[in-house]
Amino acid sequence: MLYHAAVTPSGLLRGGWVAAAAVLITVSLAESQVLRVEDEDGVIHYTNNPCDPRYTRLAPGACRPEPGTAPSPAPAFTQEIETTAARYGVDRRLVEAVVQVESGGNPRAVSSKGAQGLMQLMPMRAAALGVADAFDPRANLDGGVRHLRDLLHRYAGNLHFALAAYNAGEDAVRTHGGVPPYRETQEYVRKVLALYTPAAPLPARRAPARPL
């Protein structure tokens, strides 16, 4: 069974009291599936469905897509990832890390903000990239890897900046002169780099970028 609860800064559970959230968490802990994330309004969300990369796991567990979705693990797209990464000159391992953090390898994944598919393309971004069907794994990878390549070029290979722009947009990186102070974006960059590099994440640095 899937669970979700949102606790406001005042301690109230949306739709009930916080005690109900405690029950949810207790039950989910038995299944080793509890995750949490705090949104911009300070509301803390708990769930046992860890498909959204924004969540921080409170106990180990596997991603379970919502009912009606057809999960496909990332290894199912290894060859397509390798081919697409080579086509656009992007490290295959970086693409694999982005896919894992973005969607967990689920080509039917949809975020709370409407991002779709393996590399979680927003509809407007997908249209700009010429991706007619963001749920088509090949088309999604082609558009997502092209976008990632362009960001890497824009920020002179600075992974922190490129990944932050992939997650939060180029305007946010320009406004803040680097990785914006958004918890979601900072966690996103950390998670991708943790998967991409077996050692500690690369130190943050300012790098020359092409004029925005």
Coordinates of C-alpha atoms in Angstrom, one line a residue:
M1 CA 0.0 0.0 0.0
L2 CA 1.3 3.5 -0.9
Y3 CA 1.2 6.3 1.7
H4 CA 1.6 10.1 1.6
A5 CA 1.3 12.7 4.3
A6 CA 2.1 16.5 4.5
V7 CA 2.8 18.1 7.8
T8 CA 2.6 21.9 7.9
P9 CA 5.1 24.1 10.0
S10 CA 2.4 24.4 12.7
G11 CA 2.4 20.6 13.2
L12 CA -0.9 19.9 11.5
L13 CA -1.3 17.2 9.1
R14 CA -3.1 18.3 6.0
G15 CA -6.4 16.6 6.2
G16 CA -5.9 15.6 9.9
W17 CA -3.6 15.7 12.9
V18 CA 0.0 14.9 13.0
A19 CA -0.7 11.7 15.0
A20 CA -2.1 10.3 11.7
A21 CA 1.3 11.0 10.1
A22 CA 3.0 9.1 12.9
V23 CA 0.8 6.1 12.2
L24 CA 1.7 6.3 8.5
I25 CA 5.4 6.5 9.3
T26 CA 5.3 3.7 11.7
V27 CA 3.5 1.4 9.3
S28 CA 5.8 2.4 6.5
L29 CA 8.9 1.9 8.6
A30 CA 7.9 -1.7 8.9
E31 CA 8.1 -1.9 5.1
S32 CA 11.5 0.1 5.1
Q33 CA 10.0 2.6 2.7
V34 CA 9.8 6.0 4.5
L35 CA 11.1 9.2 2.8
R36 CA 10.7 12.9 3.5
V37 CA 11.1 16.2 1.8
E38 CA 10.4 19.8 2.9
D39 CA 8.9 22.1 0.2
E40 CA 9.3 25.8 -0.2
D41 CA 6.5 26.5 2.2
G42 CA 8.1 24.5 5.0
V43 CA 5.6 21.7 4.6
I44 CA 7.2 18.3 5.3
H45 CA 6.0 15.5 3.1
Y46 CA 6.3 11.8 4.0
T47 CA 5.8 9.0 1.6
N48 CA 6.7 5.3 1.1
N49 CA 6.8 5.8 -2.7
P50 CA 10.4 6.9 -3.4
C51 CA 10.2 7.6 -7.1
D52 CA 10.6 11.3 -6.7
P53 CA 14.4 12.2 -6.4
R54 CA 13.6 15.1 -4.1
Y55 CA 12.9 12.8 -1.2
T56 CA 15.5 11.8 1.4
R57 CA 15.2 8.2 2.4
L58 CA 14.6 7.6 6.1
A59 CA 14.9 3.8 5.7
P60 CA 16.1 1.7 2.8
G61 CA 13.6 0.5 0.2
A62 CA 13.0 0.2 -3.5
C63 CA 11.1 2.5 -5.8
R64 CA 7.5 1.6 -6.4
P65 CA 5.7 3.4 -9.2
E66 CA 2.1 4.5 -8.8
P67 CA -0.5 1.9 -9.8
G68 CA -1.0 1.8 -13.5
T69 CA 2.6 2.6 -14.4
A70 CA 4.9 0.2 -16.1
P71 CA 8.3 0.4 -14.3
S72 CA 11.4 -0.3 -16.4
P73 CA 14.7 -0.4 -14.6
A74 CA 17.6 1.7 -16.0
P75 CA 19.6 -1.3 -17.1
A76 CA 16.9 -2.0 -19.6
F77 CA 18.0 1.2 -21.4
T78 CA 21.8 0.7 -21.1
Q79 CA 22.4 0.3 -24.8
E80 CA 20.2 3.2 -25.7
I81 CA 21.9 5.4 -23.1
E82 CA 25.3 4.4 -24.4
T83 CA 24.4 5.1 -28.0
T84 CA 22.8 8.4 -27.3
A85 CA 25.6 9.6 -25.0
A86 CA 28.2 8.7 -27.7
R87 CA 26.1 10.5 -30.3
Y88 CA 26.3 13.8 -28.4
G89 CA 29.7 13.4 -26.7
V90 CA 28.4 13.1 -23.1
D91 CA 29.8 10.6 -20.7
R92 CA 27.5 7.6 -20.6
R93 CA 28.0 7.2 -16.8
L94 CA 26.8 10.8 -16.3
V95 CA 23.7 10.1 -18.3
E96 CA 23.0 6.9 -16.3
A97 CA 23.3 8.9 -13.1
V98 CA 20.9 11.6 -14.3
V99 CA 18.4 9.0 -15.4
Q100 CA 18.6 7.2 -12.1
V101 CA 18.1 10.3 -10.0
E102 CA 15.5 11.8 -12.3
S103 CA 13.2 8.8 -12.8
G104 CA 14.8 5.7 -11.3
G105 CA 14.8 4.3 -14.9
N106 CA 11.0 4.5 -15.2
P107 CA 10.0 5.8 -18.7
R108 CA 6.5 6.5 -17.5
A109 CA 7.6 8.6 -14.5
V110 CA 5.8 12.0 -14.0
S111 CA 6.9 14.4 -11.3
S112 CA 4.7 16.6 -9.2
K113 CA 5.6 19.5 -11.5
G114 CA 4.8 17.6 -14.6
A115 CA 8.2 16.5 -15.8
Q116 CA 8.0 13.3 -17.8
G117 CA 9.9 10.2 -18.8
L118 CA 13.4 8.9 -18.2
M119 CA 15.2 12.3 -18.0
Q120 CA 12.1 14.2 -16.7
L121 CA 11.5 16.7 -19.5
M122 CA 9.0 19.4 -18.8
P123 CA 6.5 19.7 -21.7
M124 CA 7.8 23.1 -22.8
R125 CA 11.4 21.8 -22.8
A126 CA 10.4 18.7 -24.6
A127 CA 8.7 20.8 -27.3
A128 CA 11.7 23.0 -27.6
L129 CA 13.9 20.0 -28.1
G130 CA 11.6 18.5 -30.7
V131 CA 10.5 15.6 -28.5
A132 CA 7.0 14.8 -29.5
D133 CA 6.4 12.0 -27.0
A134 CA 8.4 12.4 -23.7
F135 CA 7.3 8.9 -22.7
D136 CA 9.1 7.4 -25.6
P137 CA 12.5 6.3 -24.0
R138 CA 14.5 6.9 -27.1
A139 CA 13.1 10.3 -27.9
N140 CA 13.3 11.3 -24.2
L141 CA 17.0 10.3 -24.0
D142 CA 17.8 12.0 -27.2
G143 CA 16.3 15.3 -26.1
G144 CA 17.5 15.0 -22.5
V145 CA 21.1 14.2 -23.5
R146 CA 21.2 17.0 -26.0
H147 CA 20.0 19.4 -23.4
L148 CA 22.6 18.2 -20.9
R149 CA 25.3 18.5 -23.6
D150 CA 24.3 22.1 -24.3
L151 CA 24.4 22.9 -20.6
L152 CA 27.9 21.3 -20.2
H153 CA 29.1 23.5 -23.1
R154 CA 27.4 26.6 -21.7
Y155 CA 29.1 26.2 -18.3
A156 CA 32.5 25.1 -19.7
G157 CA 32.2 21.6 -18.3
N158 CA 31.3 22.6 -14.8
L159 CA 29.1 19.7 -13.7
H160 CA 27.7 21.6 -10.7
F161 CA 26.4 24.4 -12.8
A162 CA 25.2 22.2 -15.6
L163 CA 23.3 19.9 -13.3
A164 CA 21.8 22.8 -11.3
A165 CA 20.6 24.3 -14.6
Y166 CA 19.1 21.0 -15.6
N167 CA 17.2 20.8 -12.4
A168 CA 16.3 24.5 -11.7
G169 CA 16.8 26.2 -15.0
E170 CA 19.5 28.4 -16.5
D171 CA 17.8 31.6 -15.1
A172 CA 18.3 30.3 -11.5
V173 CA 22.0 29.6 -12.1
R174 CA 22.5 33.0 -13.7
T175 CA 20.6 34.8 -10.9
H176 CA 22.6 33.1 -8.1
G177 CA 25.9 33.0 -9.9
G178 CA 26.1 29.2 -9.6
V179 CA 24.1 26.4 -7.9
P180 CA 21.0 28.2 -6.4
P181 CA 20.3 27.9 -2.7
Y182 CA 17.3 25.6 -3.3
R183 CA 17.3 22.5 -1.2
E184 CA 15.9 20.4 -4.0
T185 CA 18.5 21.5 -6.5
Q186 CA 21.4 21.1 -4.1
E187 CA 20.3 17.6 -3.2
Y188 CA 19.8 16.8 -6.9
V189 CA 23.4 17.9 -7.7
R190 CA 24.7 15.9 -4.8
K191 CA 22.9 12.8 -5.7
V192 CA 23.9 12.8 -9.3
L193 CA 27.5 13.4 -8.5
A194 CA 27.5 10.7 -5.8
L195 CA 26.3 8.2 -8.5
Y196 CA 28.6 9.5 -11.2
T197 CA 31.8 9.5 -9.1
P198 CA 32.6 6.7 -6.6
A199 CA 34.7 9.1 -4.5
A200 CA 33.5 12.3 -2.8
P201 CA 31.6 14.8 -5.0
L202 CA 33.7 17.3 -6.9
P203 CA 34.3 20.5 -5.0
A204 CA 32.1 23.4 -6.0
R205 CA 33.9 26.1 -8.0
R206 CA 33.2 29.0 -10.2
A207 CA 34.0 28.4 -13.8
P208 CA 34.0 30.7 -16.8
A209 CA 30.7 30.4 -18.7
R210 CA 29.6 31.6 -22.1
P211 CA 27.6 34.8 -21.9
L212 CA 24.0 34.1 -20.8

